[in-house]
Amino acid sequence: MNKWSGRAFAVFAGLALAITLGVSMAQPATGQVPYERIVAADSEPESWLTYSGNYASHRFSRLDQINAGNVADLRVVWAYQMDEGLIETTPIVADGVMYVTEPPSAVTALDARTGKRLWKWTPQMGSDVLHIGFPEVNRGVAILDSTLYVGTLDAHLVALDARSGAVRWDVEVADNAIGFALTLAPLALDGKIIVGVSGAEAGVRGFIDAYDPETGELVWRTYTIPAPGEFGSDTWGGNSWETGGGSTWLTGSYDPELDLLYWPIGNPAPDWNGDLRPGDNLYTDCLLALDPDTGEIVWWFQFTPHDTHDWDANQIQVLVDAEWEGEPRKLVVTANRNAFYYVLDRETGEFLHGTEYSKQTWAEGLDENGRPIVIPGTDPTEEGNLVWPSLQGAANWFSPSYSPMTRLFYQPTRIMGAIYYKAEVEYEPGQPFMGGGEQALRGEEASGAVKALDVLTGELVWEFPLQSPPWAGVMATAGNLVFGGSDEGNIFALNAETGEPLWNFQAGAAVRSGPMSYEIDGQQRIVNSAGGTMFVFGLPEDGRGPG
């Protein structure tokens, strides 16, 4: 079925060479991508205009040329080898041009037909850039009109001309010397570019920013840790709020009808020693609904109060319109890192339903308000305490997918426990501030799966087992397929209704990115990455095949 080896990409004619500094090979690239195009992304399936495919974060392609009947015929059309690092990015595609980030913060424009590089921009960063508690990665760009927006490892937000890669403006979002960084794909709204920061493991105070897309001027900033006198400040003991963490390093979702921005918030600091920060520690481990014009918090929901396992809430928040108890309801659903699946009303933040979707040993369940009923004795200890899930969680940053055709929520799931340790720690700027550690279970005691859940109940419909806990996202398509990847280097396609494996490509390196799809010259393409290589797959040129 699969005639390509993991090394086959080395001979592809479309394999692009790397240029290390500045902008090169500039050519005219894209047309205009105004807000109106992005908000109507579902009607433009030939493009992929945002990190998650649309503002609702469905990561669902409405293209169906590649389907359950012909996916076995997929082969590599072209591939792109990056300079360095492990790819965690999701490309965007507009008007025949693909924009992709390269570790740690470079941006490259490629001809979406052939993979030929049009230009590359590389930021000039020093060798002493801090990245405490996370790797040197970048997960993507945003596009608005004719400008690309990218965050950098040294905590800058940069605007680039999409046609040439020339810098239009460059602003410092925060001080990298004390641990701030930008690794997420920004989110482009009407007249605003939204970004969040990494850095909780260095004891920073997290925030979400909005910037003017034309000038780079800061429009608003919302801190995720309330200062004394602000709502929620009583959930922090003493001065612990000053180093409270709450980073915002994953791209949010947006409802243009409600005009609400949904942003997940990371763990409190220090990670494992909760004695140093008594209280529920708002707004860590929360989902915030924000007014995108002002940054005002409209509502919040906390998944794991007083988190002592570094579970945070930095998972993709998926917006779904559905009937709930016989009435139409606007919902937001998420598979949290703490191993529970949640259904919330996205207008009000009301908790509607929650259920365990992966092995966990820290809570008896959720109460009527969605608050976990914590099992005593499950916090980290100096001697070590075995708890499921591990610090990487049952889910993590990698993307789920929602199919409006099957009404299933597809979640790559990590099934792994860990021994958690608590230790004393004092805050020093620019140094790790974690208060302990963990030792994850390995080998036969750790595994993974792609799980298909009923979107309203979280009930398991099917699962596709994986040898080890995954770090790769998934994408469902109108061709009745779910694409995903594994740490063993497999890029695969499953039947979206049953989970039956239909196609596999052994890429020769771990898959750590999220798949996407686009169409060029009437031909659907599937994109996924393994190691430092991005692969673009398509059907044979002589037709669409059976199905």
C-alpha positions as a Python dict, from the first residue, in 0.01 Angstrom:
ca = {
    (1, 'M'): (0, 0, 0),
    (2, 'N'): (277, 242, 93),
    (3, 'K'): (565, 246, -154),
    (4, 'W'): (761, 527, 7),
    (5, 'S'): (1028, 482, 269),
    (6, 'G'): (1111, 730, 545),
    (7, 'R'): (1419, 838, 347),
    (8, 'A'): (1246, 887, 14),
    (9, 'F'): (1201, 1262, 64),
    (10, 'A'): (1574, 1320, 4),
    (11, 'V'): (1536, 1282, -371),
    (12, 'F'): (1219, 1480, -427),
    (13, 'A'): (1252, 1756, -684),
    (14, 'G'): (1050, 1983, -460),
    (15, 'L'): (1282, 1951, -163),
    (16, 'A'): (1383, 2304, -64),
    (17, 'L'): (1725, 2410, 55),
    (18, 'A'): (1773, 2628, 361),
    (19, 'I'): (1903, 2982, 385),
    (20, 'T'): (2003, 3084, 732),
    (21, 'L'): (1980, 3462, 760),
    (22, 'G'): (1747, 3739, 656),
    (23, 'V'): (1501, 3734, 366),
    (24, 'S'): (1584, 3565, 39),
    (25, 'M'): (1432, 3489, -301),
    (26, 'A'): (1152, 3744, -256),
    (27, 'Q'): (868, 3712, -508),
    (28, 'P'): (509, 3832, -523),
    (29, 'A'): (305, 3584, -324),
    (30, 'T'): (-43, 3626, -186),
    (31, 'G'): (-340, 3851, -251),
    (32, 'Q'): (-544, 4010, 23),
    (33, 'V'): (-676, 3804, 314),
    (34, 'P'): (-910, 4045, 492),
    (35, 'Y'): (-1101, 3960, 806),
    (36, 'E'): (-1409, 3885, 595),
    (37, 'R'): (-1228, 3594, 430),
    (38, 'I'): (-1108, 3452, 760),
    (39, 'V'): (-1450, 3470, 925),
    (40, 'A'): (-1594, 3284, 623),
    (41, 'A'): (-1312, 3027, 611),
    (42, 'D'): (-1556, 2734, 600),
    (43, 'S'): (-1674, 2851, 257),
    (44, 'E'): (-1314, 2851, 129),
    (45, 'P'): (-1195, 2494, 194),
    (46, 'E'): (-922, 2522, -70),
    (47, 'S'): (-740, 2753, 173),
    (48, 'W'): (-631, 2712, 536),
    (49, 'L'): (-640, 3061, 681),
    (50, 'T'): (-591, 3013, 1056),
    (51, 'Y'): (-398, 2784, 1286),
    (52, 'S'): (-698, 2556, 1351),
    (53, 'G'): (-865, 2601, 1012),
    (54, 'N'): (-1143, 2830, 1134),
    (55, 'Y'): (-1224, 3052, 1430),
    (56, 'A'): (-1422, 2769, 1593),
    (57, 'S'): (-1102, 2556, 1600),
    (58, 'H'): (-1267, 2257, 1432),
    (59, 'R'): (-953, 2154, 1238),
    (60, 'F'): (-1193, 2002, 986),
    (61, 'S'): (-1145, 2014, 609),
    (62, 'R'): (-1454, 2029, 390),
    (63, 'L'): (-1255, 1889, 99),
    (64, 'D'): (-1359, 1536, 2),
    (65, 'Q'): (-1156, 1448, -308),
    (66, 'I'): (-942, 1230, -84),
    (67, 'N'): (-1183, 993, 84),
    (68, 'A'): (-1218, 655, 249),
    (69, 'G'): (-1239, 491, -93),
    (70, 'N'): (-913, 623, -238),
    (71, 'V'): (-693, 729, 53),
    (72, 'A'): (-485, 413, 9),
    (73, 'D'): (-351, 569, -312),
    (74, 'L'): (-197, 872, -137),
    (75, 'R'): (167, 942, -217),
    (76, 'V'): (415, 1220, -151),
    (77, 'V'): (381, 1512, -395),
    (78, 'W'): (659, 1721, -245),
    (79, 'A'): (845, 1768, 82),
    (80, 'Y'): (1028, 2050, 256),
    (81, 'Q'): (1329, 1993, 478),
    (82, 'M'): (1374, 2252, 753),
    (83, 'D'): (1705, 2380, 883),
    (84, 'E'): (1683, 2258, 1239),
    (85, 'G'): (1462, 2135, 1517),
    (86, 'L'): (1140, 1938, 1546),
    (87, 'I'): (838, 2071, 1357),
    (88, 'E'): (532, 2159, 1565),
    (89, 'T'): (388, 2413, 1323),
    (90, 'T'): (65, 2405, 1124),
    (91, 'P'): (108, 2585, 790),
    (92, 'I'): (-149, 2826, 653),
    (93, 'V'): (-230, 2843, 281),
    (94, 'A'): (-375, 3140, 94),
    (95, 'D'): (-388, 3208, -280),
    (96, 'G'): (-148, 2933, -375),
    (97, 'V'): (117, 3017, -116),
    (98, 'M'): (199, 2820, 198),
    (99, 'Y'): (341, 2999, 502),
    (100, 'V'): (519, 2786, 757),
    (101, 'T'): (734, 2858, 1062),
    (102, 'E'): (1066, 2686, 1120),
    (103, 'P'): (1225, 2630, 1462),
    (104, 'P'): (1287, 2837, 1653),
    (105, 'S'): (1112, 3140, 1493),
    (106, 'A'): (1178, 3167, 1118),
    (107, 'V'): (903, 3211, 856),
    (108, 'T'): (913, 3060, 507),
    (109, 'A'): (682, 3111, 208),
    (110, 'L'): (650, 2816, -31),
    (111, 'D'): (477, 2763, -362),
    (112, 'A'): (188, 2540, -257),
    (113, 'R'): (205, 2358, -593),
    (114, 'T'): (569, 2253, -587),
    (115, 'G'): (723, 2337, -250),
    (116, 'K'): (961, 2586, -412),
    (117, 'R'): (1072, 2844, -159),
    (118, 'L'): (964, 3198, -240),
    (119, 'W'): (1130, 3368, 55),
    (120, 'K'): (1254, 3305, 407),
    (121, 'W'): (1281, 3542, 703),
    (122, 'T'): (1493, 3459, 1006),
    (123, 'P'): (1496, 3680, 1318),
    (124, 'Q'): (1830, 3791, 1456),
    (125, 'M'): (1830, 3649, 1808),
    (126, 'G'): (2120, 3606, 2046),
    (127, 'S'): (2256, 3270, 2155),
    (128, 'D'): (2139, 3331, 2512),
    (129, 'V'): (1763, 3325, 2444),
    (130, 'L'): (1579, 3169, 2740),
    (131, 'H'): (1323, 2891, 2698),
    (132, 'I'): (1260, 2746, 3042),
    (133, 'G'): (1034, 2441, 3053),
    (134, 'F'): (963, 2417, 2679),
    (135, 'P'): (1158, 2341, 2358),
    (136, 'E'): (1270, 2580, 2084),
    (137, 'V'): (953, 2559, 1878),
    (138, 'N'): (706, 2777, 1693),
    (139, 'R'): (354, 2669, 1603),
    (140, 'G'): (262, 2903, 1319),
    (141, 'V'): (170, 3242, 1180),
    (142, 'A'): (-146, 3447, 1140),
    (143, 'I'): (-237, 3635, 823),
    (144, 'L'): (-449, 3949, 787),
    (145, 'D'): (-478, 4144, 462),
    (146, 'S'): (-126, 4120, 314),
    (147, 'T'): (63, 4085, 642),
    (148, 'L'): (187, 3784, 836),
    (149, 'Y'): (230, 3791, 1214),
    (150, 'V'): (472, 3570, 1403),
    (151, 'G'): (588, 3544, 1762),
    (152, 'T'): (953, 3478, 1837),
    (153, 'L'): (1137, 3282, 2102),
    (154, 'D'): (1284, 3605, 2241),
    (155, 'A'): (929, 3739, 2303),
    (156, 'H'): (880, 3970, 2004),
    (157, 'L'): (578, 4000, 1777),
    (158, 'V'): (681, 4071, 1417),
    (159, 'A'): (472, 4177, 1117),
    (160, 'L'): (600, 4065, 776),
    (161, 'D'): (496, 4156, 423),
    (162, 'A'): (338, 3833, 298),
    (163, 'R'): (464, 3898, -54),
    (164, 'S'): (830, 3946, 29),
    (165, 'G'): (899, 3866, 394),
    (166, 'A'): (1009, 4224, 461),
    (167, 'V'): (959, 4340, 820),
    (168, 'R'): (678, 4593, 860),
    (169, 'W'): (712, 4630, 1235),
    (170, 'D'): (868, 4452, 1532),
    (171, 'V'): (761, 4498, 1895),
    (172, 'E'): (895, 4347, 2214),
    (173, 'V'): (600, 4184, 2390),
    (174, 'A'): (787, 4101, 2712),
    (175, 'D'): (1133, 4054, 2860),
    (176, 'N'): (1291, 3726, 2755),
    (177, 'A'): (1564, 3772, 3016),
    (178, 'I'): (1315, 3680, 3290),
    (179, 'G'): (1166, 3389, 3096),
    (180, 'F'): (900, 3523, 2858),
    (181, 'A'): (875, 3378, 2506),
    (182, 'L'): (625, 3349, 2221),
    (183, 'T'): (576, 3004, 2067),
    (184, 'L'): (210, 3011, 1963),
    (185, 'A'): (46, 3104, 1634),
    (186, 'P'): (-114, 3449, 1678),
    (187, 'L'): (-486, 3491, 1613),
    (188, 'A'): (-592, 3763, 1366),
    (189, 'L'): (-927, 3929, 1436),
    (190, 'D'): (-1092, 4236, 1286),
    (191, 'G'): (-841, 4511, 1362),
    (192, 'K'): (-648, 4316, 1626),
    (193, 'I'): (-372, 4057, 1654),
    (194, 'I'): (-404, 3845, 1968),
    (195, 'V'): (-105, 3675, 2128),
    (196, 'G'): (-18, 3498, 2451),
    (197, 'V'): (309, 3418, 2623),
    (198, 'S'): (510, 3121, 2748),
    (199, 'G'): (710, 3136, 3070),
    (200, 'A'): (520, 3003, 3374),
    (201, 'E'): (808, 2767, 3457),
    (202, 'A'): (1019, 3078, 3513),
    (203, 'G'): (763, 3234, 3747),
    (204, 'V'): (638, 3507, 3514),
    (205, 'R'): (294, 3666, 3548),
    (206, 'G'): (102, 3564, 3237),
    (207, 'F'): (-110, 3783, 3012),
    (208, 'I'): (-297, 3804, 2681),
    (209, 'D'): (-227, 4097, 2446),
    (210, 'A'): (-405, 4261, 2154),
    (211, 'Y'): (-202, 4464, 1901),
    (212, 'D'): (-296, 4702, 1623),
    (213, 'P'): (-220, 4512, 1299),
    (214, 'E'): (-105, 4825, 1115),
    (215, 'T'): (124, 4982, 1375),
    (216, 'G'): (206, 4717, 1635),
    (217, 'E'): (69, 4943, 1908),
    (218, 'L'): (-58, 4761, 2217),
    (219, 'V'): (-438, 4791, 2230),
    (220, 'W'): (-499, 4607, 2556),
    (221, 'R'): (-337, 4365, 2799),
    (222, 'T'): (-524, 4127, 3029),
    (223, 'Y'): (-325, 3967, 3308),
    (224, 'T'): (-415, 3611, 3400),
    (225, 'I'): (-310, 3657, 3764),
    (226, 'P'): (-516, 3923, 3945),
    (227, 'A'): (-332, 4189, 4142),
    (228, 'P'): (-435, 4279, 4499),
    (229, 'G'): (-783, 4433, 4503),
    (230, 'E'): (-887, 4275, 4174),
    (231, 'F'): (-1142, 3997, 4152),
    (232, 'G'): (-975, 3666, 4230),
    (233, 'S'): (-680, 3812, 4417),
    (234, 'D'): (-803, 3640, 4733),
    (235, 'T'): (-725, 3305, 4567),
    (236, 'W'): (-353, 3375, 4611),
    (237, 'G'): (-171, 3373, 4941),
    (238, 'G'): (65, 3659, 5027),
    (239, 'N'): (265, 3789, 4732),
    (240, 'S'): (251, 3461, 4541),
    (241, 'W'): (53, 3632, 4263),
    (242, 'E'): (365, 3819, 4155),
    (243, 'T'): (525, 3494, 4030),
    (244, 'G'): (201, 3306, 3971),
    (245, 'G'): (253, 3180, 3616),
    (246, 'G'): (-66, 3143, 3413),
    (247, 'S'): (99, 3153, 3071),
    (248, 'T'): (-112, 3174, 2758),
    (249, 'W'): (91, 2985, 2501),
    (250, 'L'): (-179, 2824, 2284),
    (251, 'T'): (-396, 2988, 2018),
    (252, 'G'): (-751, 3068, 2124),
    (253, 'S'): (-1088, 3048, 1948),
    (254, 'Y'): (-1338, 3318, 1850),
    (255, 'D'): (-1714, 3346, 1803),
    (256, 'P'): (-1789, 3637, 1566),
    (257, 'E'): (-2163, 3627, 1643),
    (258, 'L'): (-2117, 3661, 2017),
    (259, 'D'): (-1800, 3864, 1962),
    (260, 'L'): (-1624, 3665, 2233),
    (261, 'L'): (-1265, 3546, 2239),
    (262, 'Y'): (-1190, 3215, 2416),
    (263, 'W'): (-840, 3170, 2554),
    (264, 'P'): (-698, 2883, 2764),
    (265, 'I'): (-468, 2959, 3057),
    (266, 'G'): (-168, 2765, 3184),
    (267, 'N'): (-54, 2630, 3518),
    (268, 'P'): (31, 2823, 3835),
    (269, 'A'): (390, 2866, 3950),
    (270, 'P'): (568, 2699, 4110),
    (271, 'D'): (433, 2394, 3932),
    (272, 'W'): (448, 2125, 4198),
    (273, 'N'): (478, 2298, 4535),
    (274, 'G'): (132, 2434, 4602),
    (275, 'D'): (226, 2523, 4960),
    (276, 'L'): (392, 2837, 4825),
    (277, 'R'): (67, 2963, 4664),
    (278, 'P'): (-234, 2866, 4879),
    (279, 'G'): (-579, 2905, 4725),
    (280, 'D'): (-751, 2823, 4396),
    (281, 'N'): (-499, 3041, 4206),
    (282, 'L'): (-726, 3219, 3956),
    (283, 'Y'): (-710, 3241, 3657),
    (284, 'T'): (-465, 2957, 3612),
    (285, 'D'): (-602, 2637, 3455),
    (286, 'C'): (-900, 2839, 3331),
    (287, 'L'): (-1082, 2911, 3011),
    (288, 'L'): (-1139, 3285, 2978),
    (289, 'A'): (-1407, 3441, 2760),
    (290, 'L'): (-1289, 3792, 2670),
    (291, 'D'): (-1431, 4100, 2501),
    (292, 'P'): (-1192, 4130, 2204),
    (293, 'D'): (-1227, 4508, 2195),
    (294, 'T'): (-1124, 4570, 2555),
    (295, 'G'): (-976, 4248, 2694),
    (296, 'E'): (-1238, 4248, 2969),
    (297, 'I'): (-1304, 3904, 3118),
    (298, 'V'): (-1671, 3825, 3048),
    (299, 'W'): (-1669, 3485, 3218),
    (300, 'W'): (-1424, 3222, 3336),
    (301, 'F'): (-1425, 2853, 3417),
    (302, 'Q'): (-1150, 2682, 3615),
    (303, 'F'): (-1083, 2318, 3529),
    (304, 'T'): (-823, 2236, 3797),
    (305, 'P'): (-825, 2470, 4099),
    (306, 'H'): (-489, 2486, 4281),
    (307, 'D'): (-319, 2270, 4020),
    (308, 'T'): (-16, 2088, 4166),
    (309, 'H'): (57, 1864, 3865),
    (310, 'D'): (132, 2116, 3588),
    (311, 'W'): (-185, 2021, 3397),
    (312, 'D'): (-286, 2375, 3294),
    (313, 'A'): (-569, 2431, 3043),
    (314, 'N'): (-366, 2502, 2731),
    (315, 'Q'): (-570, 2277, 2508),
    (316, 'I'): (-765, 2382, 2199),
    (317, 'Q'): (-1115, 2505, 2285),
    (318, 'V'): (-1364, 2387, 2021),
    (319, 'L'): (-1683, 2584, 1951),
    (320, 'V'): (-1989, 2378, 1860),
    (321, 'D'): (-2351, 2473, 1791),
    (322, 'A'): (-2584, 2189, 1890),
    (323, 'E'): (-2908, 2098, 2060),
    (324, 'W'): (-2875, 2055, 2433),
    (325, 'E'): (-3172, 1904, 2613),
    (326, 'G'): (-3395, 1994, 2318),
    (327, 'E'): (-3283, 2356, 2287),
    (328, 'P'): (-3025, 2511, 2049),
    (329, 'R'): (-2713, 2597, 2246),
    (330, 'K'): (-2378, 2756, 2174),
    (331, 'L'): (-2120, 2528, 2332),
    (332, 'V'): (-1747, 2516, 2390),
    (333, 'V'): (-1601, 2169, 2441),
    (334, 'T'): (-1253, 2058, 2539),
    (335, 'A'): (-1059, 1750, 2642),
    (336, 'N'): (-854, 1885, 2929),
    (337, 'R'): (-505, 1782, 3027),
    (338, 'N'): (-644, 1666, 3363),
    (339, 'A'): (-821, 1371, 3183),
    (340, 'F'): (-1175, 1512, 3194),
    (341, 'Y'): (-1389, 1617, 2897),
    (342, 'Y'): (-1600, 1931, 2944),
    (343, 'V'): (-1907, 2082, 2780),
    (344, 'L'): (-1975, 2448, 2866),
    (345, 'D'): (-2225, 2709, 2750),
    (346, 'R'): (-2001, 2950, 2562),
    (347, 'E'): (-2232, 3249, 2615),
    (348, 'T'): (-2230, 3223, 2993),
    (349, 'G'): (-1958, 2976, 3093),
    (350, 'E'): (-2216, 2751, 3260),
    (351, 'F'): (-2091, 2398, 3320),
    (352, 'L'): (-2321, 2152, 3143),
    (353, 'H'): (-2140, 1821, 3147),
    (354, 'G'): (-1808, 1656, 3222),
    (355, 'T'): (-1671, 1305, 3216),
    (356, 'E'): (-1343, 1118, 3243),
    (357, 'Y'): (-1201, 1030, 2899),
    (358, 'S'): (-862, 885, 3001),
    (359, 'K'): (-715, 713, 3304),
    (360, 'Q'): (-685, 939, 3607),
    (361, 'T'): (-638, 871, 3978),
    (362, 'W'): (-659, 1218, 4132),
    (363, 'A'): (-1035, 1293, 4140),
    (364, 'E'): (-1352, 1100, 4221),
    (365, 'G'): (-1530, 1297, 3951),
    (366, 'L'): (-1677, 1644, 3899),
    (367, 'D'): (-1945, 1807, 4112),
    (368, 'E'): (-2258, 1976, 3975),
    (369, 'N'): (-2059, 2291, 3900),
    (370, 'G'): (-1774, 2108, 3727),
    (371, 'R'): (-1532, 2141, 4016),
    (372, 'P'): (-1318, 1829, 4059),
    (373, 'I'): (-1375, 1620, 4371),
    (374, 'V'): (-1011, 1574, 4461),
    (375, 'I'): (-895, 1249, 4620),
    (376, 'P'): (-692, 1332, 4934),
    (377, 'G'): (-325, 1244, 4922),
    (378, 'T'): (-272, 1292, 4549),
    (379, 'D'): (-54, 1604, 4565),
    (380, 'P'): (322, 1575, 4505),
    (381, 'T'): (530, 1477, 4807),
    (382, 'E'): (898, 1488, 4894),
    (383, 'E'): (909, 1108, 4870),
    (384, 'G'): (716, 1095, 4543),
    (385, 'N'): (351, 1021, 4466),
    (386, 'L'): (226, 813, 4170),
    (387, 'V'): (-68, 982, 3994),
    (388, 'W'): (-237, 957, 3654),
    (389, 'P'): (-209, 1144, 3422),
    (390, 'S'): (154, 1254, 3396),
    (391, 'L'): (250, 1621, 3381),
    (392, 'Q'): (208, 1611, 3001),
    (393, 'G'): (-154, 1522, 3070),
    (394, 'A'): (-409, 1311, 2889),
    (395, 'A'): (-414, 1589, 2629),
    (396, 'N'): (-176, 1874, 2559),
    (397, 'W'): (-119, 2146, 2299),
    (398, 'F'): (-165, 1912, 2001),
    (399, 'S'): (-494, 1969, 1822),
    (400, 'P'): (-814, 1770, 1843),
    (401, 'S'): (-1067, 1781, 1559),
    (402, 'Y'): (-1444, 1808, 1539),
    (403, 'S'): (-1643, 1678, 1242),
    (404, 'P'): (-1987, 1833, 1188),
    (405, 'M'): (-2061, 1529, 970),
    (406, 'T'): (-2006, 1257, 1232),
    (407, 'R'): (-2064, 1485, 1534),
    (408, 'L'): (-1757, 1325, 1689),
    (409, 'F'): (-1472, 1491, 1876),
    (410, 'Y'): (-1138, 1330, 1787),
    (411, 'Q'): (-874, 1351, 2059),
    (412, 'P'): (-515, 1221, 2056),
    (413, 'T'): (-487, 1084, 2408),
    (414, 'R'): (-187, 1015, 2630),
    (415, 'I'): (-226, 730, 2879),
    (416, 'M'): (62, 769, 3121),
    (417, 'G'): (114, 818, 3492),
    (418, 'A'): (401, 980, 3679),
    (419, 'I'): (565, 999, 4019),
    (420, 'Y'): (538, 1362, 4133),
    (421, 'Y'): (787, 1521, 4371),
    (422, 'K'): (763, 1838, 4576),
    (423, 'A'): (1064, 2052, 4671),
    (424, 'E'): (1137, 2392, 4814),
    (425, 'V'): (1223, 2666, 4566),
    (426, 'E'): (1292, 3039, 4578),
    (427, 'Y'): (1217, 3272, 4292),
    (428, 'E'): (1513, 3405, 4095),
    (429, 'P'): (1444, 3602, 3776),
    (430, 'G'): (1527, 3404, 3464),
    (431, 'Q'): (1566, 3073, 3650),
    (432, 'P'): (1340, 2765, 3671),
    (433, 'F'): (1066, 2809, 3931),
    (434, 'M'): (896, 2470, 3952),
    (435, 'G'): (923, 2344, 4310),
    (436, 'G'): (978, 1977, 4237),
    (437, 'G'): (968, 1739, 3944),
    (438, 'E'): (819, 1422, 3806),
    (439, 'Q'): (927, 1085, 3675),
    (440, 'A'): (694, 960, 3403),
    (441, 'L'): (618, 592, 3361),
    (442, 'R'): (766, 443, 3045),
    (443, 'G'): (757, 132, 2833),
    (444, 'E'): (458, -96, 2872),
    (445, 'E'): (312, 131, 3140),
    (446, 'A'): (261, 413, 2890),
    (447, 'S'): (54, 415, 2572),
    (448, 'G'): (-176, 630, 2366),
    (449, 'A'): (-479, 636, 2140),
    (450, 'V'): (-681, 848, 1903),
    (451, 'K'): (-1022, 854, 2070),
    (452, 'A'): (-1349, 944, 1902),
    (453, 'L'): (-1587, 1091, 2159),
    (454, 'D'): (-1952, 1186, 2132),
    (455, 'V'): (-1923, 1564, 2123),
    (456, 'L'): (-2209, 1618, 2370),
    (457, 'T'): (-2147, 1340, 2621),
    (458, 'G'): (-1777, 1259, 2590),
    (459, 'E'): (-1875, 892, 2557),
    (460, 'L'): (-1616, 680, 2376),
    (461, 'V'): (-1736, 573, 2029),
    (462, 'W'): (-1411, 417, 1907),
    (463, 'E'): (-1039, 431, 1970),
    (464, 'F'): (-731, 361, 1761),
    (465, 'P'): (-444, 242, 1984),
    (466, 'L'): (-97, 394, 1961),
    (467, 'Q'): (223, 234, 2084),
    (468, 'S'): (333, 537, 2285),
    (469, 'P'): (169, 857, 2412),
    (470, 'P'): (118, 1091, 2114),
    (471, 'W'): (238, 1446, 2055),
    (472, 'A'): (65, 1484, 1718),
    (473, 'G'): (-267, 1647, 1638),
    (474, 'V'): (-547, 1515, 1419),
    (475, 'M'): (-768, 1650, 1139),
    (476, 'A'): (-1105, 1518, 1022),
    (477, 'T'): (-1224, 1570, 665),
    (478, 'A'): (-1543, 1558, 460),
    (479, 'G'): (-1394, 1251, 294),
    (480, 'N'): (-1489, 1055, 609),
    (481, 'L'): (-1128, 1047, 724),
    (482, 'V'): (-922, 1136, 1030),
    (483, 'F'): (-552, 1204, 973),
    (484, 'G'): (-299, 1180, 1253),
    (485, 'G'): (53, 1076, 1347),
    (486, 'S'): (260, 893, 1604),
    (487, 'D'): (594, 918, 1780),
    (488, 'E'): (699, 605, 1590),
    (489, 'G'): (693, 808, 1268),
    (490, 'N'): (362, 691, 1126),
    (491, 'I'): (140, 937, 941),
    (492, 'F'): (-197, 765, 907),
    (493, 'A'): (-559, 794, 796),
    (494, 'L'): (-853, 639, 980),
    (495, 'N'): (-1218, 591, 891),
    (496, 'A'): (-1389, 878, 1073),
    (497, 'E'): (-1693, 668, 1166),
    (498, 'T'): (-1523, 349, 1281),
    (499, 'G'): (-1154, 418, 1343),
    (500, 'E'): (-1050, 154, 1091),
    (501, 'P'): (-694, 221, 966),
    (502, 'L'): (-698, 291, 591),
    (503, 'W'): (-351, 425, 506),
    (504, 'N'): (-8, 461, 666),
    (505, 'F'): (315, 635, 568),
    (506, 'Q'): (632, 563, 766),
    (507, 'A'): (808, 900, 774),
    (508, 'G'): (1116, 790, 967),
    (509, 'A'): (1086, 1041, 1252),
    (510, 'A'): (844, 1140, 1528),
    (511, 'V'): (529, 1327, 1422),
    (512, 'R'): (478, 1631, 1646),
    (513, 'S'): (260, 1863, 1436),
    (514, 'G'): (-102, 1908, 1338),
    (515, 'P'): (-224, 1802, 992),
    (516, 'M'): (-405, 2038, 755),
    (517, 'S'): (-546, 2027, 403),
    (518, 'Y'): (-576, 2256, 102),
    (519, 'E'): (-652, 2240, -269),
    (520, 'I'): (-436, 2355, -560),
    (521, 'D'): (-524, 2325, -930),
    (522, 'G'): (-824, 2113, -838),
    (523, 'Q'): (-615, 1864, -638),
    (524, 'Q'): (-658, 1814, -264),
    (525, 'R'): (-343, 1801, -55),
    (526, 'I'): (-282, 1662, 295),
    (527, 'V'): (5, 1811, 497),
    (528, 'N'): (179, 1665, 799),
    (529, 'S'): (533, 1676, 935),
    (530, 'A'): (777, 1434, 1094),
    (531, 'G'): (1106, 1530, 1253),
    (532, 'G'): (1234, 1825, 1051),
    (533, 'T'): (1050, 1742, 727),
    (534, 'M'): (709, 1858, 610),
    (535, 'F'): (533, 1617, 372),
    (536, 'V'): (260, 1708, 124),
    (537, 'F'): (47, 1417, 2),
    (538, 'G'): (-193, 1384, -290),
    (539, 'L'): (-363, 1133, -516),
    (540, 'P'): (-213, 1018, -846),
    (541, 'E'): (-244, 1286, -1114),
    (542, 'D'): (-440, 1062, -1350),
    (543, 'G'): (-763, 1089, -1157),
    (544, 'R'): (-939, 1084, -826),
    (545, 'G'): (-935, 709, -790),
    (546, 'P'): (-1227, 504, -660),
    (547, 'G'): (-1477, 632, -411),
}
